[in-house]
XYZ file of C-alpha atoms in Angstrom:
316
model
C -53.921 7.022 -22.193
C -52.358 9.484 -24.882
C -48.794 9.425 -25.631
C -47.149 11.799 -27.973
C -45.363 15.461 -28.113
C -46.517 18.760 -27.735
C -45.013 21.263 -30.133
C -47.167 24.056 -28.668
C -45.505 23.238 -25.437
C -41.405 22.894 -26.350
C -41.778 19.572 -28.371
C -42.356 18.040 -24.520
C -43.199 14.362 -24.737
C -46.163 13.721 -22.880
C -47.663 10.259 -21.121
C -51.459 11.649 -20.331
C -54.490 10.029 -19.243
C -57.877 11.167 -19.805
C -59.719 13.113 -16.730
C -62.868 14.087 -18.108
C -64.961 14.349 -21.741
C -62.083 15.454 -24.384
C -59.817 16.861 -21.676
C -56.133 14.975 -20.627
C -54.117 14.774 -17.934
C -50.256 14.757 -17.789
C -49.252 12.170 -15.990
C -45.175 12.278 -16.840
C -43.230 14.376 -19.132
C -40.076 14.320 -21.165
C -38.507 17.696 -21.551
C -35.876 18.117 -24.831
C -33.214 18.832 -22.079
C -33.677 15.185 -20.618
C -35.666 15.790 -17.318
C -38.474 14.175 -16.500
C -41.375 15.123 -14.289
C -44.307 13.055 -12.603
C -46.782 14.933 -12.005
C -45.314 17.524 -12.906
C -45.522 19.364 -16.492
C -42.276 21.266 -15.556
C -39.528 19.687 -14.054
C -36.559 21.562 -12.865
C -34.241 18.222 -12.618
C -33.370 15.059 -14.148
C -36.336 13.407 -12.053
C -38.980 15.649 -10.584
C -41.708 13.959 -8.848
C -44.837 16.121 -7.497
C -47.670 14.720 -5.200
C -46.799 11.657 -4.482
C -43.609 8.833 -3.063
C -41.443 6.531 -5.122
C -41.789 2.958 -3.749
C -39.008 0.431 -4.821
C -40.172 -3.032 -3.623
C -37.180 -5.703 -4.380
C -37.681 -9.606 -4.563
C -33.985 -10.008 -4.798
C -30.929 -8.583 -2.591
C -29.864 -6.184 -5.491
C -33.219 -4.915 -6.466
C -35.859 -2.516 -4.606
C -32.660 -0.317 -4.433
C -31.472 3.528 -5.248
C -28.086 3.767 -7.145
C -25.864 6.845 -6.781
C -23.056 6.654 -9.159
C -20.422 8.897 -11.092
C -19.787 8.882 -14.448
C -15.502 8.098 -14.456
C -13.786 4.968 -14.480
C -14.606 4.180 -11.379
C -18.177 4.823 -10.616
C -17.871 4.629 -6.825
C -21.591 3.813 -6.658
C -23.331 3.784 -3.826
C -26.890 1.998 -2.928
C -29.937 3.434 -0.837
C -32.161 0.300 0.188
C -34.211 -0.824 3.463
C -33.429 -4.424 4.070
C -36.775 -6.357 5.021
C -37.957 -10.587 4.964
C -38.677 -10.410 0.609
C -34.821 -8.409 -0.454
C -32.635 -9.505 2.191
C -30.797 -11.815 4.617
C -31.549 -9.560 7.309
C -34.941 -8.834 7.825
C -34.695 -6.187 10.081
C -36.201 -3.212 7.992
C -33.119 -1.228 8.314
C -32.465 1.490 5.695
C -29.129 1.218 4.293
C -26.931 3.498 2.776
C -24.597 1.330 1.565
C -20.699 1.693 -0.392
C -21.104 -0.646 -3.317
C -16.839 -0.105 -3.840
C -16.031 -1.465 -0.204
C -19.199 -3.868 -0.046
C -20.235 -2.115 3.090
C -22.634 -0.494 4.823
C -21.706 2.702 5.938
C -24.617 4.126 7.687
C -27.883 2.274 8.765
C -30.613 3.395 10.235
C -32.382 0.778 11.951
C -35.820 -0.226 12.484
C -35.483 1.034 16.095
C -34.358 4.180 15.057
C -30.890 2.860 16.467
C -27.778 4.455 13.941
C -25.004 2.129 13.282
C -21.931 3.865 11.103
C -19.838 0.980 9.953
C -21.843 -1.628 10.406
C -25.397 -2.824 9.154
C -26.665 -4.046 12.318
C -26.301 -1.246 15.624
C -26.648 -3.333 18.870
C -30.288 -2.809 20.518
C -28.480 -1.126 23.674
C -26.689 2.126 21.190
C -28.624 4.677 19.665
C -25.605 5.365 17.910
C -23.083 2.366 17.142
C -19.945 3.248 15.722
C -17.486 0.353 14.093
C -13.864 1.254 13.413
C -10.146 -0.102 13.835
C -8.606 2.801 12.308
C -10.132 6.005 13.382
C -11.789 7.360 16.357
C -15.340 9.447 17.340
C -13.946 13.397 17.182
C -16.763 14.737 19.892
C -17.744 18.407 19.616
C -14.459 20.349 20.362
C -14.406 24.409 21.445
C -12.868 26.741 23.806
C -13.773 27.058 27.485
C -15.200 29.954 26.395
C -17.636 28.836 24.468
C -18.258 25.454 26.320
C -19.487 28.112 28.786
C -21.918 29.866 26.195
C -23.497 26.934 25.642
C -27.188 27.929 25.669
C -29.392 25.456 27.912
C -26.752 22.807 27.937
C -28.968 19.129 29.080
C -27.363 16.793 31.433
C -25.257 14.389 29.615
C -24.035 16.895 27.324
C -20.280 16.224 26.458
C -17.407 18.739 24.763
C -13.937 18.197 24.310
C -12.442 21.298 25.803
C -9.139 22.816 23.632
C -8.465 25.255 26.091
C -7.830 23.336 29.131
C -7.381 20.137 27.238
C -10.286 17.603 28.834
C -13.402 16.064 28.256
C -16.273 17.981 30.220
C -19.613 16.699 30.915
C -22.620 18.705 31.867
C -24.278 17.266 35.031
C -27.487 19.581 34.936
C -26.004 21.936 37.209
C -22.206 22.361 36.598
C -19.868 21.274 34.311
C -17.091 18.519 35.009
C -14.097 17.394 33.881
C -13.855 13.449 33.108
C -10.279 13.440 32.704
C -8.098 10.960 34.723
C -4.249 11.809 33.001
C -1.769 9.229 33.279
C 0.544 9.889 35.666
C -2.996 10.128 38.561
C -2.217 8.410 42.284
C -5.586 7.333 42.986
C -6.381 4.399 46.062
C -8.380 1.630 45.490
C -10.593 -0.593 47.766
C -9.346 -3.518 46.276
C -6.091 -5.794 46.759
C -5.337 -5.937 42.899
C -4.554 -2.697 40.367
C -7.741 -2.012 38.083
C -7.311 -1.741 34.142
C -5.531 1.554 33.045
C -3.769 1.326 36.374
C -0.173 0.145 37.843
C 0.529 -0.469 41.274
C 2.842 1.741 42.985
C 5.917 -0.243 44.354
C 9.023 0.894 42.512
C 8.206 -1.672 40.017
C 10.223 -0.972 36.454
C 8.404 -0.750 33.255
C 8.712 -0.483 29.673
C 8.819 3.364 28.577
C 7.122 2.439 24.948
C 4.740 0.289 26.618
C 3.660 2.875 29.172
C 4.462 6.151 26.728
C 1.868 7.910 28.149
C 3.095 7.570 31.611
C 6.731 7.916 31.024
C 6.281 11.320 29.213
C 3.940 12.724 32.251
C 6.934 11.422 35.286
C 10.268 10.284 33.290
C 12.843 9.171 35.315
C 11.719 11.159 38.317
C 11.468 7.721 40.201
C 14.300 5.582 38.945
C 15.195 3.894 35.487
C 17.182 4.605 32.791
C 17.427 3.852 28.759
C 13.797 1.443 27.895
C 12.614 1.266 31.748
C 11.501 3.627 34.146
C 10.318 2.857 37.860
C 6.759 4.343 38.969
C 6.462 5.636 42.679
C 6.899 2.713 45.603
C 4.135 4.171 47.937
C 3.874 0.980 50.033
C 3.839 1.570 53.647
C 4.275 5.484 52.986
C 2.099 8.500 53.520
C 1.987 11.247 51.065
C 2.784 14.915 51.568
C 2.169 17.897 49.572
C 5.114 19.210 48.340
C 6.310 21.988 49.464
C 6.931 24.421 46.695
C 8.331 27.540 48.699
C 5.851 27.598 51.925
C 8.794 27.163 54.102
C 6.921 24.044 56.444
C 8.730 21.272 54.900
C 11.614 22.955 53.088
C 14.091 22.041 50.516
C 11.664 18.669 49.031
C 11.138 18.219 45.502
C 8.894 15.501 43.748
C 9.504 12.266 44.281
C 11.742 12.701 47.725
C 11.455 10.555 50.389
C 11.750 11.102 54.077
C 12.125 8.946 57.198
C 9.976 8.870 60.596
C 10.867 11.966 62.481
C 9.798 13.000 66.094
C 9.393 16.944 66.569
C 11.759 18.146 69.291
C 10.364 18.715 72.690
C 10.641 18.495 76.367
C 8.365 17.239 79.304
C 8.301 17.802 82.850
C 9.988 15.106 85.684
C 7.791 15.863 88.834
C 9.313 14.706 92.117
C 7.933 14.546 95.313
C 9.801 14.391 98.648
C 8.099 12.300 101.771
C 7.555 9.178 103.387
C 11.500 8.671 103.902
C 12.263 9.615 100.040
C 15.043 11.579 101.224
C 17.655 12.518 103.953
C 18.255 16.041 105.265
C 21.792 16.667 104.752
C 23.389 20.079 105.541
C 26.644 21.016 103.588
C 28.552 24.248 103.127
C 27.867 27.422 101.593
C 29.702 26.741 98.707
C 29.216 23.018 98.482
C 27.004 21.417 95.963
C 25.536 17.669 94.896
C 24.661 16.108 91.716
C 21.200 14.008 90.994
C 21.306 11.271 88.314
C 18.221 10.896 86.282
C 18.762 8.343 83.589
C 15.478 8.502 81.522
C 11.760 7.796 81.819
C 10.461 4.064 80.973
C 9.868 3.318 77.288
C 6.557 3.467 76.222
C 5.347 2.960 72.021
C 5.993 1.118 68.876
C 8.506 1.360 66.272
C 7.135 3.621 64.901
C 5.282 7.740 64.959
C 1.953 7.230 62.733
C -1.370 8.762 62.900
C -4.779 6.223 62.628
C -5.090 5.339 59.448
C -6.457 2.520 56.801
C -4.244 0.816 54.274
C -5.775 1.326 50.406
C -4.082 0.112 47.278
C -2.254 2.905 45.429
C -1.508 3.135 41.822
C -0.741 5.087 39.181
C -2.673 5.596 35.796
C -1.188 4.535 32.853
């Protein structure tokens, strides 16, 4: 090994090693500006390092680690390590990127090529695993437009859609629209409302509670001041409204309307024989009345069509 400065070569401070009879080889420099190369007689950085790795084994938690930090008060360093059995609690060979100010990890990249943001340790079942109780994932977001431009989109692809405000999901064929908004009648299978749901029977609820769901129906249904009333669908059928098609006139949202029987008539046949009635002969101008008080009752209490009874609520 030779140590020692070169001032044919800028007063560089060299670390060489012999290669051959009277010749040396650089192994790491010192430039007068500060940066220092491995392998390398010209480095263009602080730390240039030329054909070859750095390898930073730790035998502690705080060593075997790459330190980012700024020069203020208050440094706001941040450490790049991989967490295996000989530097860490967690021997899961993770590489960590990790916020030395908060104490946290703020992006792993696990040993199963799993991603966990906020947290050190991504469950098995996420490729990516996000952690957060103040913020939310922000998915790609673009017009319809371009949603539709989207070269070669795979199935599973997701966009938020600003244009027609929704979440659209490519299905390998055609693009659709996840979106249930609140203030959605759906029927359900089952005898008990599902999460995100309310049952529709008139029942009152609290308008900051349910926000979403007062400002998409109001008091269209009943309430007043901190309580509104959702739809009471029980026993009913729903109709489209009619909205100037002149079937079911004069209805707006949310009106009601009892069983009705179209108007019509039917023929009484009679038949005359066997003694069912007696020739009488009267005048010219003479006439006779026939009673007919009405035809047997037939039905139920009701007009209704076959149908099945379903569950109906409203989303929240």
């Amino acid at each position: 090994w030779e140590i020692g400065n070169s001032s044919a070569d800028n007063n560089k401070f060299y670390f060489n090693t012999a290669v051959g009879a009277g010749n040396l080889g650089a192994q790491m420099v010192i430039q007068q500006n500060g940066n220092v190369g491995i392998g390398t007689n010209a480095p263009l950085d602080k730390l240039m390092i030329t054909g070859g790795r750095i390898n930073a084994v730790g035998t502690s938690l705080l060593d075997g680690r790459i330190r980012l930090e700024r020069t203020d008060a208050g440094g706001n360093p941040w450490d790049i390590y991989s967490t295996t059995l000989a530097n860490n609690a967690v021997p899961d060979g993770s590489l960590n990127f990790f916020n030395a100010t908060t104490s946290k990890s703020a992006l792993t990249l696990a040993n199963n090529s799993n991603v966990g943001i906020n947290n050190s340790s991504p469950a098995p079942s996420a490729q990516l695993d996000v952690t957060s109780t103040t913020s939310g994932f922000a998915m790609p977001r673009m017009t319809s437009a371009q949603r539709k431009a989207i070269a070669s989109p795979i199935a599973g692809l997701e966009v938020y859609d600003i244009t027609l405000k929704g979440q659209y999901t490519f299905d390998g064929t055609k693009w659709d629209c996840s979106n249930n908004p609140a203030g959605s009648v759906n029927y359900f299978a089952n005898a008990t409302a599902p999460n995100g749901y309310l049952e529709c029977n008139g029942q009152a609820v609290n308008t900051t509670t349910y926000a979403e769901l007062f400002a998409a129906i109001g008091y269209l249904y009943g309430g007043g001041g901190a309580s509104f009333n959702v739809p009471d669908l029980r026993g009913e059928f729903v109709r489209g409204v009619d909205k100037g098609r002149g079937v079911d006139v004069g209805r707006v949202i949310g009106t009601g309307q009892i069983d009705d029987f179209k108007s019509h008539t039917h023929q009484l046949p009679s038949e005359a024989g066997g003694g069912a009635f007696v020739e009488v002969t009267i005048g010219l101008n003479s006439g006779f009345d026939i009673g007919l008080n009405s035809t047997y009752p037939t039905g139920g209490i009701e007009t209704r069509p076959r149908n099945v009874a379903m569950l109906p609520c409203i989303k929240f």
